[in-house]
Short mmCIF file of C-alpha atoms in Angstrom, two decimals:
data_model
loop_
_atom_site.label_atom_id
_atom_site.label_comp_id
_atom_site.label_asym_id
_atom_site.label_seq_id
_atom_site.Cartn_x
_atom_site.Cartn_y
_atom_site.Cartn_z
CA MET N 1159 13.09 -3.77 -44.23
CA THR N 1160 11.54 -6.37 -41.94
CA GLY N 1161 9.61 -5.52 -38.79
CA ARG N 1162 8.92 -2.09 -37.45
CA LYS N 1163 10.54 0.24 -35.01
CA ARG N 1164 8.96 0.23 -31.57
CA GLY N 1165 7.20 3.36 -30.41
CA ASN N 1166 8.19 5.45 -27.44
CA ARG N 1167 7.78 3.77 -24.03
CA GLU N 1168 7.02 0.32 -25.52
CA GLY N 1169 10.21 -1.13 -24.09
CA SER N 1170 12.18 -4.05 -25.42
CA MET N 1171 12.74 -7.79 -25.04
CA TYR N 1172 16.16 -9.44 -25.31
CA PRO N 1173 18.20 -12.57 -24.40
CA TYR N 1174 19.51 -12.28 -20.84
CA LYS N 1175 21.78 -14.64 -18.86
CA ASP N 1176 20.09 -18.07 -19.00
CA GLY N 1177 16.76 -16.82 -20.38
CA TRP N 1178 14.99 -13.69 -21.53
CA ALA N 1179 14.37 -10.20 -20.12
CA ALA N 1180 12.08 -7.36 -21.11
CA TYR N 1181 11.34 -3.87 -19.87
CA VAL N 1182 8.60 -1.29 -20.21
CA TRP N 1183 8.69 2.40 -19.31
CA VAL N 1184 6.15 2.98 -16.52
CA THR N 1185 4.94 5.91 -14.45
CA THR N 1186 5.77 5.36 -10.77
CA PRO N 1187 3.55 6.44 -7.84
CA SER N 1188 5.84 9.46 -7.38
CA GLY N 1189 5.19 10.52 -11.01
CA LEU N 1190 8.60 9.59 -12.41
CA LEU N 1191 9.17 7.60 -15.58
CA LYS N 1192 11.24 4.44 -14.92
CA ARG N 1193 11.94 1.06 -16.46
CA LYS N 1194 10.19 -1.97 -15.01
CA TYR N 1195 11.78 -5.33 -15.87
CA VAL N 1196 10.41 -8.87 -16.19
CA THR N 1197 12.50 -12.02 -16.71
CA SER N 1198 11.91 -15.67 -17.49
CA LYS N 1199 13.80 -18.76 -18.64
CA ASP N 1200 11.33 -19.24 -21.50
CA ARG N 1201 10.86 -16.67 -24.29
CA ASP N 1202 7.09 -17.21 -24.55
CA THR N 1203 6.60 -16.74 -20.80
CA CYS N 1204 8.73 -13.60 -20.84
CA HIS N 1205 6.77 -12.26 -23.81
CA ALA N 1206 3.46 -12.88 -22.03
CA LYS N 1207 4.73 -11.06 -18.90
CA TRP N 1208 5.98 -8.21 -21.08
CA ILE N 1209 2.62 -7.80 -22.85
CA GLU N 1210 0.81 -7.87 -19.48
CA LEU N 1211 3.19 -5.23 -18.08
CA GLN N 1212 2.66 -3.02 -21.15
CA ALA N 1213 -1.11 -3.19 -20.67
CA LYS N 1214 -0.78 -2.36 -16.96
CA ALA N 1215 1.58 0.56 -17.71
CA ARG N 1216 -0.93 2.05 -20.18
CA THR N 1217 -3.75 2.12 -17.63
CA ASN N 1218 -2.17 2.37 -14.16
CA VAL N 1219 0.67 3.76 -12.13
CA VAL N 1220 3.13 0.90 -11.61
CA SER N 1221 5.54 0.55 -8.71
CA THR N 1222 9.12 -0.22 -9.73
CA SER N 1223 10.19 -1.17 -6.23
CA THR N 1224 8.54 -3.10 -3.46
CA ASP N 1225 7.71 -0.36 -0.96
CA THR N 1226 6.07 -1.29 2.29
CA VAL N 1227 2.74 0.12 3.38
CA ALA N 1228 4.57 2.09 6.11
CA ALA N 1229 6.91 3.74 3.58
CA TYR N 1230 4.05 4.74 1.32
CA ALA N 1231 1.92 5.77 4.32
CA ALA N 1232 4.67 8.18 5.42
CA TYR N 1233 4.80 9.72 1.92
CA TRP N 1234 1.05 9.80 1.22
CA PRO N 1235 -0.28 12.36 3.77
CA GLU N 1236 2.53 14.83 3.14
CA GLU N 1237 2.71 14.68 -0.65
CA ILE N 1238 -0.82 13.73 -1.71
CA VAL N 1239 -3.27 14.77 1.02
CA LYS N 1240 -1.75 17.97 2.44
CA PRO N 1241 -1.46 19.92 -0.85
CA ASN N 1242 -4.80 18.74 -2.25
CA LEU N 1243 -7.28 18.45 0.64
CA SER N 1244 -8.31 20.51 3.65
CA LEU N 1245 -6.19 20.82 6.79
CA GLY N 1246 -8.77 18.88 8.83
CA THR N 1247 -8.69 15.98 6.39
CA TYR N 1248 -4.88 15.99 6.44
CA ILE N 1249 -4.83 15.92 10.27
CA ASN N 1250 -7.42 13.13 10.38
CA TYR N 1251 -5.69 10.96 7.75
CA SER N 1252 -2.19 11.47 9.14
CA GLY N 1253 -3.44 10.55 12.63
CA TRP N 1254 -4.91 7.27 11.39
CA VAL N 1255 -1.74 6.53 9.43
CA ARG N 1256 0.55 7.22 12.40
CA THR N 1257 -1.46 5.44 15.10
CA GLN N 1258 -3.10 2.55 13.24
CA ILE N 1259 -2.05 1.83 9.65
CA ALA N 1260 1.74 2.07 9.97
CA PRO N 1261 1.96 -0.05 13.16
CA GLY N 1262 -0.79 -2.45 12.06
CA ILE N 1263 -0.08 -3.35 8.42
CA GLY N 1264 2.98 -1.18 7.77
CA GLY N 1265 5.30 -4.15 7.38
CA LYS N 1266 3.38 -5.59 4.41
CA LYS N 1267 4.70 -4.90 0.92
CA LEU N 1268 2.35 -2.90 -1.29
CA THR N 1269 2.69 -5.46 -4.05
CA THR N 1270 1.48 -8.28 -1.79
CA LEU N 1271 -1.17 -6.41 0.22
CA ARG N 1272 -4.59 -7.93 -0.36
CA VAL N 1273 -8.13 -7.09 0.69
CA ARG N 1274 -8.09 -10.16 2.95
CA ASP N 1275 -5.07 -8.80 4.86
CA VAL N 1276 -6.82 -5.48 5.39
CA GLN N 1277 -10.05 -7.17 6.51
CA VAL N 1278 -8.27 -9.40 9.07
CA TRP N 1279 -6.43 -6.36 10.43
CA LEU N 1280 -9.62 -4.24 10.57
CA ASN N 1281 -11.42 -7.04 12.46
CA LYS N 1282 -8.57 -7.05 14.98
CA VAL N 1283 -8.79 -3.26 15.39
CA ALA N 1284 -12.58 -3.44 15.88
CA ALA N 1285 -12.30 -6.11 18.59
CA THR N 1286 -9.46 -4.54 20.59
CA CYS N 1287 -9.68 -1.52 22.92
CA HIS N 1288 -7.66 1.66 22.27
CA CYS N 1289 -5.25 1.03 25.13
CA CYS N 1290 -4.49 -2.56 24.20
CA PHE N 1291 -4.14 -1.93 20.48
CA GLN N 1292 -1.86 1.09 20.80
CA GLY N 1293 -0.05 -0.10 23.93
CA LYS N 1294 -0.88 3.15 25.73
CA ASP N 1295 -1.11 1.64 29.19
CA THR N 1296 2.27 -0.09 29.00
CA GLY N 1297 3.88 3.30 28.26
CA ARG N 1298 2.51 4.87 31.43
CA MET N 1299 4.41 5.01 34.69
CA PRO N 1300 3.77 1.82 36.72
CA GLU N 1301 1.72 3.57 39.40
CA LYS N 1302 -0.55 5.21 36.77
CA ARG N 1303 -1.35 2.05 34.82
CA ARG N 1304 -5.06 1.27 34.91
CA CYS N 1305 -5.99 -1.00 32.05
CA CYS N 1306 -4.31 -3.59 29.87
CA ALA N 1307 -0.96 -3.60 31.64
CA LEU N 1308 -2.86 -4.73 34.77
CA LYS N 1309 -4.77 -7.42 32.79
CA LYS N 1310 -8.02 -5.42 33.24
CA CYS N 1311 -9.16 -4.39 29.76
CA CYS N 1312 -11.31 -1.25 29.72
CA LYS N 1313 -13.23 -2.47 26.61
CA ASP N 1314 -13.07 1.07 25.15
CA LEU N 1315 -13.62 -0.04 21.54
CA TYR N 1316 -13.64 2.17 18.46
CA SER N 1317 -17.03 3.48 17.40
CA LYS N 1318 -18.56 2.44 14.07
CA GLU N 1319 -17.91 5.94 12.71
CA SER N 1320 -14.25 5.78 13.74
CA LEU N 1321 -13.85 2.38 12.07
CA ARG N 1322 -15.51 3.80 8.94
CA GLY N 1323 -12.95 6.64 8.96
CA LEU N 1324 -10.10 4.17 9.38
CA ARG N 1325 -11.44 2.07 6.49
CA ARG N 1326 -11.71 5.16 4.31
CA THR N 1327 -8.17 6.25 5.18
CA CYS N 1328 -6.81 2.77 4.57
CA ALA N 1329 -8.50 2.58 1.17
CA GLN N 1330 -7.13 5.98 0.16
CA CYS N 1331 -3.63 5.33 1.49
CA SER N 1332 -2.98 1.76 0.37
CA GLY N 1333 -4.71 1.78 -2.97
CA VAL N 1334 -6.36 -1.51 -2.00
CA PRO N 1335 -10.15 -1.25 -1.79
CA SER N 1336 -11.19 -1.68 1.79
CA PRO N 1337 -13.92 -4.17 2.66
CA ARG N 1338 -17.29 -2.53 3.20
CA ARG N 1339 -19.37 -2.90 6.31
CA ARG N 1340 -23.13 -2.52 6.31
#
C-alpha cells in the first residue's frame, strides 16, 4: 500500500476545474466546524496555501466567510461579553460598538481590517467632537440646533480615558490589536 490515510480534520487536495482545490476543517468564530477552501491554477501554489491553512487552523479560529466588522460587532457583545463579563462591562462595550465602531469601521471586512485602518479611524475620532462625529446636532429640530449643523463646532472632544476605553473595546471586538498610545 502506498501513502497513508489522512487523519481527521486534515482535509484534502484535488483537481478542480482549470486548476487545483483543497480544503481544511476549521473552527469558526461561532465555534462550529466547517470546511475552508483554497484554490489555485498551479498545484504547488495550491499545496502551499493548503499547508498554510492547516497550520492556521491548528492554532487559531478561522473565519469561513468574510463578515464585516459591523456584523461581528453586533454578535460580539451579546454572545461573548454578556454571558462572560459583568453587566457594566457589557453596557460599556455595547455602547462603544453601537455609537462608534459600527458606524466608523463597520463596513470593513474582518479579513481585510488592519491596524493601520484602526489607527486612522481612532485619530479621526480623537480629533472630532461628539456632535460632529455622531451627527447629533443634525438630528435635532432646526430651532434647537446649536453646534455642527450651524457650522459652530463645540470642540467637545473625547477625553483620553474615553479614547482608551474605545481602543480597548475595538481591540476586544475586532480581534485586531489596537495601536497603543502613551
